[in-house]
Backbone as JSON, one array per atom type, in Angstrom:
{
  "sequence": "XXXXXXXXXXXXXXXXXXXXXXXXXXXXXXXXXXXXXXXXXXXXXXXXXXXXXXXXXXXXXXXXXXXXXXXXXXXXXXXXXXXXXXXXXXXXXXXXXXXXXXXXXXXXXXXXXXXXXXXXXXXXXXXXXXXXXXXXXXXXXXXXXXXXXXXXXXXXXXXXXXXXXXXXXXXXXXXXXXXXXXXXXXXXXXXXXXXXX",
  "N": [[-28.85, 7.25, -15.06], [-29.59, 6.92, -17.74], [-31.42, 5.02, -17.78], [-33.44, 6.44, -16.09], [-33.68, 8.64, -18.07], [-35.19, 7.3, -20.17], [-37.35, 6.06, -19.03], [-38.62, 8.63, -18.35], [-39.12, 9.23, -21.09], [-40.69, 7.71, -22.2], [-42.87, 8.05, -20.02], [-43.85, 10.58, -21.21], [-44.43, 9.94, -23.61], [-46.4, 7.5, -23.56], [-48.3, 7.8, -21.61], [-50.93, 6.06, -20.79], [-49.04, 3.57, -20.48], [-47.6, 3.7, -18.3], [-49.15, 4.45, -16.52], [-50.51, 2.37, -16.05], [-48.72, 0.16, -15.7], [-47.98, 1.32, -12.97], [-51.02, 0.53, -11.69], [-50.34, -2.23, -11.97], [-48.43, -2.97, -9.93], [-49.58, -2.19, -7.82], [-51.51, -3.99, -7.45], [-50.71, -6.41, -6.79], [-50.65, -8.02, -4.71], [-53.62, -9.35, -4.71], [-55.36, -12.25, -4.92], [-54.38, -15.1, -6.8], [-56.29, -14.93, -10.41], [-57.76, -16.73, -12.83], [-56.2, -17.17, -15.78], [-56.42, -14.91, -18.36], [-58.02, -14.46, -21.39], [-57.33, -12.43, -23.05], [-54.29, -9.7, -22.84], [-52.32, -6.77, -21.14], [-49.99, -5.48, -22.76], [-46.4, -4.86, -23.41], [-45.42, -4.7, -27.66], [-43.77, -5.64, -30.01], [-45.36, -5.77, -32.91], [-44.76, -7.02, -35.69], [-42.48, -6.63, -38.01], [-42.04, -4.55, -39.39], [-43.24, -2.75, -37.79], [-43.27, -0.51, -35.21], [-42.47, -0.91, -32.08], [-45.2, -0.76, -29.49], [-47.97, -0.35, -26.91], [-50.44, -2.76, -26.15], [-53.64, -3.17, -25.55], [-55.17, -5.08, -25.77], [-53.51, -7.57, -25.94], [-53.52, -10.71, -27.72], [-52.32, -13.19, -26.61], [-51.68, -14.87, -24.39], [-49.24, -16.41, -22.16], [-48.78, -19.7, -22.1], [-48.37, -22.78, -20.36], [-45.83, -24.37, -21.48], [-45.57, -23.09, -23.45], [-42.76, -22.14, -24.45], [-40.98, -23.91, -24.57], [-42.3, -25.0, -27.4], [-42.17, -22.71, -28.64], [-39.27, -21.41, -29.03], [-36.22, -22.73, -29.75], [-33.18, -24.16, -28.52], [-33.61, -24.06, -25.47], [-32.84, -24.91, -21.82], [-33.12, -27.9, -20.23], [-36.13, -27.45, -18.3], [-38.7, -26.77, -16.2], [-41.68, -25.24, -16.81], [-42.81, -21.88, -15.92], [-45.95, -19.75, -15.01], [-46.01, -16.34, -14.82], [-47.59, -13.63, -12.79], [-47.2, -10.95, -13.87], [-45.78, -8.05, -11.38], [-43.89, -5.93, -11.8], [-41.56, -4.68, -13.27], [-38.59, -3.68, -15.31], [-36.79, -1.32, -17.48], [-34.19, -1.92, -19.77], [-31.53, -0.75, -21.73], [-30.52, -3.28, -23.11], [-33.78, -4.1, -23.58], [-34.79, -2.04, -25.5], [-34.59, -2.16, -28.45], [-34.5, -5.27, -28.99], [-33.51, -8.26, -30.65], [-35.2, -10.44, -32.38], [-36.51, -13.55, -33.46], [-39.45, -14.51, -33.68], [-42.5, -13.26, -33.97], [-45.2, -11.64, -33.42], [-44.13, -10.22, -30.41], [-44.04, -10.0, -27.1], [-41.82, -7.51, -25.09], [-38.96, -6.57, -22.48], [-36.53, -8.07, -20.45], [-36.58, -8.05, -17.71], [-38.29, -8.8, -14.12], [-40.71, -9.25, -11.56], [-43.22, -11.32, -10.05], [-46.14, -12.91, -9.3], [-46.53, -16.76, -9.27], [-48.73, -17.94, -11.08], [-49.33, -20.14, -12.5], [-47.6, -23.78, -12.84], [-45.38, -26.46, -14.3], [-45.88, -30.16, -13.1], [-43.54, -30.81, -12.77], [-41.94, -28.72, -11.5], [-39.43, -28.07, -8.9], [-38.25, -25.87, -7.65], [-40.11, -23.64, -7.24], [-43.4, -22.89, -6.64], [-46.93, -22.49, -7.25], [-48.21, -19.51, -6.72], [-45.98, -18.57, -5.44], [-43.84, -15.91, -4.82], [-41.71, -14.24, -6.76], [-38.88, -13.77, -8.98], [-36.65, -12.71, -11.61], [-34.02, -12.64, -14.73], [-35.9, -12.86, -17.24], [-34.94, -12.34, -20.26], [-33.75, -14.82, -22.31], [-31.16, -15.66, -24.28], [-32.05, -17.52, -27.2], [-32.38, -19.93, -29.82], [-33.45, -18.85, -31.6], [-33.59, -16.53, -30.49], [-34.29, -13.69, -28.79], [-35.79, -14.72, -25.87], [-37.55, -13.27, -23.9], [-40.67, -10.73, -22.51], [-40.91, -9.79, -19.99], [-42.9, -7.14, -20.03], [-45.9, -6.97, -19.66], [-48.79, -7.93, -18.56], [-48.61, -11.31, -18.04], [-45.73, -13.68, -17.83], [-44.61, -16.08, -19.23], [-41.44, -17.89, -17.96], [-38.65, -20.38, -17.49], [-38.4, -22.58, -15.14], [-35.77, -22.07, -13.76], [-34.95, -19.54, -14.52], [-35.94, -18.0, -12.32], [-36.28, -16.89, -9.29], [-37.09, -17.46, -6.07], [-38.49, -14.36, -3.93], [-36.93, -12.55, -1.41], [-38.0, -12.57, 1.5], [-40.09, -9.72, 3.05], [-39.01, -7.92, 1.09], [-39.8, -5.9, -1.62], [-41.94, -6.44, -4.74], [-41.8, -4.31, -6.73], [-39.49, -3.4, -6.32], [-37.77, -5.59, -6.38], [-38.32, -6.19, -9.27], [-36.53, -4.24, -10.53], [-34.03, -5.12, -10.5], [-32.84, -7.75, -11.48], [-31.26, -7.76, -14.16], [-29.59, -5.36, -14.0], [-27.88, -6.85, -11.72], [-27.07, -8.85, -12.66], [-25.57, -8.09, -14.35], [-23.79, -6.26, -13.24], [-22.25, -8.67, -11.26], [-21.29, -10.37, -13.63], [-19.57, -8.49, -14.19], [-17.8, -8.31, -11.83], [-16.99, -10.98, -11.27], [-16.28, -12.11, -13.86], [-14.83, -10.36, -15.05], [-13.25, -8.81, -13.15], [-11.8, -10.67, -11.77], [-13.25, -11.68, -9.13], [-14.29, -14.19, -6.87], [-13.05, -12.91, -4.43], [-10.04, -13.53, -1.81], [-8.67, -12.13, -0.5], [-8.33, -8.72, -0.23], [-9.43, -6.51, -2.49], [-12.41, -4.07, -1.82], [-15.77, -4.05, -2.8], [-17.74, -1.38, -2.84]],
  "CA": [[-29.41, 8.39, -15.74], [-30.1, 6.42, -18.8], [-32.93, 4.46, -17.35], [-34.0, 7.48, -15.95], [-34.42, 8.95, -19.13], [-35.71, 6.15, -20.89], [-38.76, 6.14, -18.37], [-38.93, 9.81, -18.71], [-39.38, 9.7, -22.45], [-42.08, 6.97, -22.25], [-44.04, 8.26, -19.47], [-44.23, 11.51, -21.95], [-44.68, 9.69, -24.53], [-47.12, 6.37, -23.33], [-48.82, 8.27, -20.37], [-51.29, 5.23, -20.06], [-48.68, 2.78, -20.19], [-46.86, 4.54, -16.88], [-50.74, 4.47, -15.2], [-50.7, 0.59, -16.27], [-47.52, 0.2, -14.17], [-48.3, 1.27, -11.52], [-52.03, -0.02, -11.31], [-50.22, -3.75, -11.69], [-47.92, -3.26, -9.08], [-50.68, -1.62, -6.27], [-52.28, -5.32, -7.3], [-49.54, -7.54, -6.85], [-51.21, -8.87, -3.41], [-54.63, -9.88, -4.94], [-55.1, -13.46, -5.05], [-54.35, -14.89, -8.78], [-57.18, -15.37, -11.02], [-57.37, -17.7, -13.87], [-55.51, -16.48, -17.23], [-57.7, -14.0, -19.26], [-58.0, -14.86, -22.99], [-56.45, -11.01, -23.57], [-53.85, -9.23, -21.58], [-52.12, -5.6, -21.86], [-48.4, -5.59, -23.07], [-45.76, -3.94, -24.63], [-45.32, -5.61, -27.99], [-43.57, -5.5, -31.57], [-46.46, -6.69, -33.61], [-44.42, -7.39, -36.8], [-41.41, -6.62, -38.31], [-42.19, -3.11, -39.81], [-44.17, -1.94, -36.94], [-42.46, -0.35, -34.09], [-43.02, -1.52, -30.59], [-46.27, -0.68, -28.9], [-48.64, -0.78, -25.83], [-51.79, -3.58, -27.15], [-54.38, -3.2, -24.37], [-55.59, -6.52, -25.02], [-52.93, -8.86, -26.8], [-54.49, -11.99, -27.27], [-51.64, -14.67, -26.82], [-51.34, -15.06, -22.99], [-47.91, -16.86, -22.0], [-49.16, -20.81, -21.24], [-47.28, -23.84, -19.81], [-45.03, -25.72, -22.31], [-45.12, -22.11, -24.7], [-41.26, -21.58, -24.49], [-40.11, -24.8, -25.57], [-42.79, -24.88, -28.4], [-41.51, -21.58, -29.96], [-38.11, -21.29, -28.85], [-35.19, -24.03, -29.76], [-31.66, -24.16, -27.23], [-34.06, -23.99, -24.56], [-32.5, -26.34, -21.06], [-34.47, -28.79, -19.56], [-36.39, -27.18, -16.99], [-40.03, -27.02, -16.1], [-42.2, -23.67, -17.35], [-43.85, -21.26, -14.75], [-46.67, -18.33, -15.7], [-46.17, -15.8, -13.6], [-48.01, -12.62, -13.18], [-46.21, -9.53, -13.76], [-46.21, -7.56, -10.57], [-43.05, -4.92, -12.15], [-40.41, -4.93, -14.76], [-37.42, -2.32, -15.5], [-36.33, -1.02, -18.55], [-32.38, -1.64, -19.61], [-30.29, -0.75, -23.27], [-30.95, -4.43, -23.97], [-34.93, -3.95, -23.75], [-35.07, -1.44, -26.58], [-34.88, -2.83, -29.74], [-34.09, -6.39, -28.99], [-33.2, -9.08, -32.02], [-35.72, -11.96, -32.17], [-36.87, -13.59, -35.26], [-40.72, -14.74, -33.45], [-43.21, -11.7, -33.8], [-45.67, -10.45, -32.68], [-42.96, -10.4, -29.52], [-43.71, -9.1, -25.91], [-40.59, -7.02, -24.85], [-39.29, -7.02, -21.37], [-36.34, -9.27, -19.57], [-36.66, -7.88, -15.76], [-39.96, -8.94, -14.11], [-40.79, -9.66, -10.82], [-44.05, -11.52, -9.95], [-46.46, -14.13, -8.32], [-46.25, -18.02, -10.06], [-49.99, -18.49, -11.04], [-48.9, -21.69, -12.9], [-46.47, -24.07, -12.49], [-45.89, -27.64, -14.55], [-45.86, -30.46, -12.52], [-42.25, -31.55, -12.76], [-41.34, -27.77, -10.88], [-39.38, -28.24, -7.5], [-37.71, -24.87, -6.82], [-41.19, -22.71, -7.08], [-44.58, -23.35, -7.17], [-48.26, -21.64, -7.68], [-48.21, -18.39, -4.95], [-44.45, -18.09, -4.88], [-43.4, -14.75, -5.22], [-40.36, -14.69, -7.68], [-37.93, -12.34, -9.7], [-35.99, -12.7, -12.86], [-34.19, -11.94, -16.01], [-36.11, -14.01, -18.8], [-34.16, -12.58, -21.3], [-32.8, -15.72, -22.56], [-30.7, -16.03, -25.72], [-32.61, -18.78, -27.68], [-31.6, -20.24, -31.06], [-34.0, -17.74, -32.43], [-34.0, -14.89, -30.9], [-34.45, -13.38, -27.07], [-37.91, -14.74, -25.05], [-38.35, -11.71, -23.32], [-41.87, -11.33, -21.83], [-41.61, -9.24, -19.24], [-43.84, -6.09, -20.24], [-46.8, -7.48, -19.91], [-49.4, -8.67, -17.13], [-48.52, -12.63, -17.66], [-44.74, -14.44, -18.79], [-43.85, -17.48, -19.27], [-40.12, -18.06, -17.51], [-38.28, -21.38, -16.77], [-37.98, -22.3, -13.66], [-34.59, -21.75, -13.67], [-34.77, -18.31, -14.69], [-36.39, -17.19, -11.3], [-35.71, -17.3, -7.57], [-37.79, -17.16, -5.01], [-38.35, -13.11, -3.46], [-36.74, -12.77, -0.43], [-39.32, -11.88, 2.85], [-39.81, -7.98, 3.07], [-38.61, -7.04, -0.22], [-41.25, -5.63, -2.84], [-41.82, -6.8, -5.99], [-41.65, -3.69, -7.06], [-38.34, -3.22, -5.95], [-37.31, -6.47, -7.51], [-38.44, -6.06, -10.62], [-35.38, -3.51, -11.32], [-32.42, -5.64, -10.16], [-32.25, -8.77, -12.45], [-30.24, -7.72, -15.44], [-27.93, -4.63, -13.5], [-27.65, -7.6, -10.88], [-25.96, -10.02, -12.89], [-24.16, -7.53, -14.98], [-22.49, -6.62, -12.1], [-21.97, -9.93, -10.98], [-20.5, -10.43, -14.23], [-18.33, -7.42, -14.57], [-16.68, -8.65, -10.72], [-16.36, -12.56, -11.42], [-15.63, -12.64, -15.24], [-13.5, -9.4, -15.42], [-12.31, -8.35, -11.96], [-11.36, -11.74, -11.14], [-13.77, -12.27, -7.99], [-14.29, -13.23, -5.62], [-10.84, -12.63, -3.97], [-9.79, -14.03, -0.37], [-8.82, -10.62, 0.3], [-7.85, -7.42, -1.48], [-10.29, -5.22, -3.01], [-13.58, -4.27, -1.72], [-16.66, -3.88, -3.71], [-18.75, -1.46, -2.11]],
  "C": [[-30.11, 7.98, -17.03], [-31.54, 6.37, -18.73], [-34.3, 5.78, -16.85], [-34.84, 8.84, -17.22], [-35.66, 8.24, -19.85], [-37.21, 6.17, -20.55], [-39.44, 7.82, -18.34], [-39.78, 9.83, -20.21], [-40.82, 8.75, -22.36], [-42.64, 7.21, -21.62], [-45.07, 9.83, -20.31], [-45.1, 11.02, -23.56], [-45.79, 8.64, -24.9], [-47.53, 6.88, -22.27], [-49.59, 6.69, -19.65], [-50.6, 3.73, -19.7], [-48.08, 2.98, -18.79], [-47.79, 4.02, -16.11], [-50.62, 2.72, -14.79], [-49.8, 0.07, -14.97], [-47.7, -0.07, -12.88], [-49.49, 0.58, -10.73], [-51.56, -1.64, -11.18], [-49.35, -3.77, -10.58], [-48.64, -2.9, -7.67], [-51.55, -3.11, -6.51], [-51.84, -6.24, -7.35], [-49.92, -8.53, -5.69], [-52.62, -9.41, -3.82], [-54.08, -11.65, -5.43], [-55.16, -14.0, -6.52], [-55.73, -15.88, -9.61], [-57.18, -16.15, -12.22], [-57.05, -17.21, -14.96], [-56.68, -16.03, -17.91], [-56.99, -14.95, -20.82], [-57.12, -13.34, -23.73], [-55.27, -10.77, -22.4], [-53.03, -7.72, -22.29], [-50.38, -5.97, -21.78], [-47.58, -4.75, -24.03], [-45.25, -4.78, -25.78], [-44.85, -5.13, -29.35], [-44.27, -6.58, -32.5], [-45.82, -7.4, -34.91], [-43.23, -6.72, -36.83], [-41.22, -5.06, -38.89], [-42.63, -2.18, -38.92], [-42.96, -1.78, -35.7], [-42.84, -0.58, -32.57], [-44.19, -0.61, -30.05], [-47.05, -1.06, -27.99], [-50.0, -1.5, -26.22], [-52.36, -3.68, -25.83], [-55.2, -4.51, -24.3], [-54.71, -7.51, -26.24], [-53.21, -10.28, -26.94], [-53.29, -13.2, -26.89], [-51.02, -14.41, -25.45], [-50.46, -15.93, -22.81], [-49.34, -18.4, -21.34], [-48.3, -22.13, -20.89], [-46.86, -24.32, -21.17], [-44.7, -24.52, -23.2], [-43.83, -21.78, -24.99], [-40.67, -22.6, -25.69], [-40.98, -25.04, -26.84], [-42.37, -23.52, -29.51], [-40.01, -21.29, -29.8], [-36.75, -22.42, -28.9], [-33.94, -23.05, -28.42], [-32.3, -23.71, -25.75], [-33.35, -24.74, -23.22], [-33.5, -26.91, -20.88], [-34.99, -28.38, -18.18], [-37.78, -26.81, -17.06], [-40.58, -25.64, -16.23], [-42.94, -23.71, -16.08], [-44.41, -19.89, -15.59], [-46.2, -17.78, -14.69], [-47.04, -14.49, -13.86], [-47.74, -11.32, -12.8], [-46.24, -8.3, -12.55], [-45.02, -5.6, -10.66], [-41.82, -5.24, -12.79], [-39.23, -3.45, -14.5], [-36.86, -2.52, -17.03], [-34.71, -1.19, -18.53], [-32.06, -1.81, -20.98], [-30.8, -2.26, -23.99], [-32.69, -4.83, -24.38], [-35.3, -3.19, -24.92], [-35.45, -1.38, -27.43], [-34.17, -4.27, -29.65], [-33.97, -7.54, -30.25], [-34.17, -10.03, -32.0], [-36.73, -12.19, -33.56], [-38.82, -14.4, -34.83], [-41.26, -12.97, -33.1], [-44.67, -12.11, -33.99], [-44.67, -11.14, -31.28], [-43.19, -9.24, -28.48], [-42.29, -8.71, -25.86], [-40.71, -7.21, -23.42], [-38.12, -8.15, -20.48], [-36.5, -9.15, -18.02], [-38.0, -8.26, -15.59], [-39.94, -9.34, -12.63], [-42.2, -10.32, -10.57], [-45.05, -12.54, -8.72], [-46.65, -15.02, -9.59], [-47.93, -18.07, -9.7], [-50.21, -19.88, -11.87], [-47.9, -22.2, -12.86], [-46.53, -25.66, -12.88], [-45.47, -28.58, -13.54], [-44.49, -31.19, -11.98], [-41.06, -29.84, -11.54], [-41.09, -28.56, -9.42], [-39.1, -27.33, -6.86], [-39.01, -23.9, -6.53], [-42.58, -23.49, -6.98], [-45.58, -22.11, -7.12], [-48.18, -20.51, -6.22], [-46.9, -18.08, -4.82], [-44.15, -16.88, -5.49], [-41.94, -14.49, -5.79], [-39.82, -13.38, -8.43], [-37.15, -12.78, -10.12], [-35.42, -12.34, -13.96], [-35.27, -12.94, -16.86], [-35.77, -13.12, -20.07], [-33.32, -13.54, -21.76], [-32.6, -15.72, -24.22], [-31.3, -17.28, -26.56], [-31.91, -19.21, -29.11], [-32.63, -19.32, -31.62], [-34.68, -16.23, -32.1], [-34.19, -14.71, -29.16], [-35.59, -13.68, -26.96], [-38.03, -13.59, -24.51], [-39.51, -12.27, -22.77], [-42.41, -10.73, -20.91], [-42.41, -7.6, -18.78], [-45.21, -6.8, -20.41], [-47.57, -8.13, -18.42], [-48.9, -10.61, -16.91], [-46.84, -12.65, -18.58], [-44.66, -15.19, -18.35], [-42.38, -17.39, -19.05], [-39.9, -19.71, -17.43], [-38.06, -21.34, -15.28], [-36.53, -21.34, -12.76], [-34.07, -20.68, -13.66], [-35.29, -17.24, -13.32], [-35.82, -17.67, -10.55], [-37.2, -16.78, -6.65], [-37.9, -15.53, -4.61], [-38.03, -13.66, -2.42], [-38.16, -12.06, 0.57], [-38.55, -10.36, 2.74], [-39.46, -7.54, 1.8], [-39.48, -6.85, -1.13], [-40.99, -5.81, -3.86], [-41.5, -5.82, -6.85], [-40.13, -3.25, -6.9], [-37.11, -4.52, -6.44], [-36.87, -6.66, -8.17], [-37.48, -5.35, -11.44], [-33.81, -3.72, -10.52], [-31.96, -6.72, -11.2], [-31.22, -8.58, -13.03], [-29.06, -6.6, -14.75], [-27.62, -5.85, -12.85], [-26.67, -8.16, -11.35], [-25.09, -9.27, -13.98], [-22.87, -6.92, -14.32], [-21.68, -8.19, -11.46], [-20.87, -10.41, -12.03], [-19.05, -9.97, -14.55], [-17.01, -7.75, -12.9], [-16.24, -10.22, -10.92], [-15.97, -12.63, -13.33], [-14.25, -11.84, -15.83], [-12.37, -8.72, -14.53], [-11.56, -9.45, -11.01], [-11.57, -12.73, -9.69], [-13.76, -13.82, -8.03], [-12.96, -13.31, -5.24], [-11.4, -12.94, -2.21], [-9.49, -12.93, 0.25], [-8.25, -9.93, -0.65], [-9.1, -6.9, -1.48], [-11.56, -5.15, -2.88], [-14.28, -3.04, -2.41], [-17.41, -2.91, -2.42], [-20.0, -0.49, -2.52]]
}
């Protein structure tokens, strides 16, 4: 119901960000074109300013950008991808991060239009889905409001066949908070006893 609100209040409130939406996910099958110099995103430009839709933000996500602005990064090889649908969740809101101007954004589902050359689990064309909300030493990456993010590899998976990106795009973060809430607090998985359903 939250979420439900949440997208309520912003489609009242950001009409053309809603349109945006949807126009990137009806183009999630076009073949991927080479990184624009702009792109449209949702973004907290500064520290006083309150988050906002920038129809052309100039600082497009590019290979190596994570570990250049972000320390406690792992070692794992950067992928662009291009945003094909996202979901809003409590931790998207007002998120903490001390780099600004700062896409918002950890759900995302997409296609990998770059990929450095050390990647083995994805590559360029792979259709993928993720949180990249990662805790950094300074602050959450985020990323995924926006037509392009930068993720680690590590942070995606492959899409399974048949499933829409769109449909994806709003599992990441409930995903593994469930996940969490049955293996860290309910003591999964269990050999038998109590089913999840």
């Amino acid at each position: 119901k939250a979420t439900v609100s949440v997208l309520n209040w912003l489609g009242r409130r950001h009409a053309g960000w809603m349109l945006w939406c949807a126009a990137v996910a009806a183009c999630a099958a076009v073949a991927a074109p080479p990184l624009p110099a702009t792109m449209r995103a949702w973004v907290k430009p500064d520290a006083a300013t309150p988050a906002r839709y920038d129809p052309a933000f100039p600082k497009v996500p590019q290979l190596g950008g994570l570990r250049r602005t972000y320390t406690g990064l792992p070692a794992a090889c950067e992928v662009v991808v291009r945003v094909a649908a996202s979901s809003i969740n409590p931790s998207d809101i007002a998120p903490v991060t001390a780099v600004l101007p700062h896409v918002y954004g950890s759900d995302m589902a997409g296609t990998v239009v770059a990929a450095e050359a050390n990647c083995t689990r994805v590559k360029v064309g792979d259709r993928v889905w993720g949180d990249i909300g990662a805790n950094c030493g300074n602050g959450k990456e985020l990323g995924g409001y926006a037509e392009y993010a930068a993720a680690l590899e590590t942070q995606v998976a492959v899409a399974p066949p048949g499933v829409a990106l769109l449909e994806l795009g709003t599992l990441p973060k409930v995903a593994l908070t469930s996940w969490k809430a049955l293996t860290w607090y309910a003591g999964g998985p269990w050999e038998s006893g109590p089913v999840v359903a």
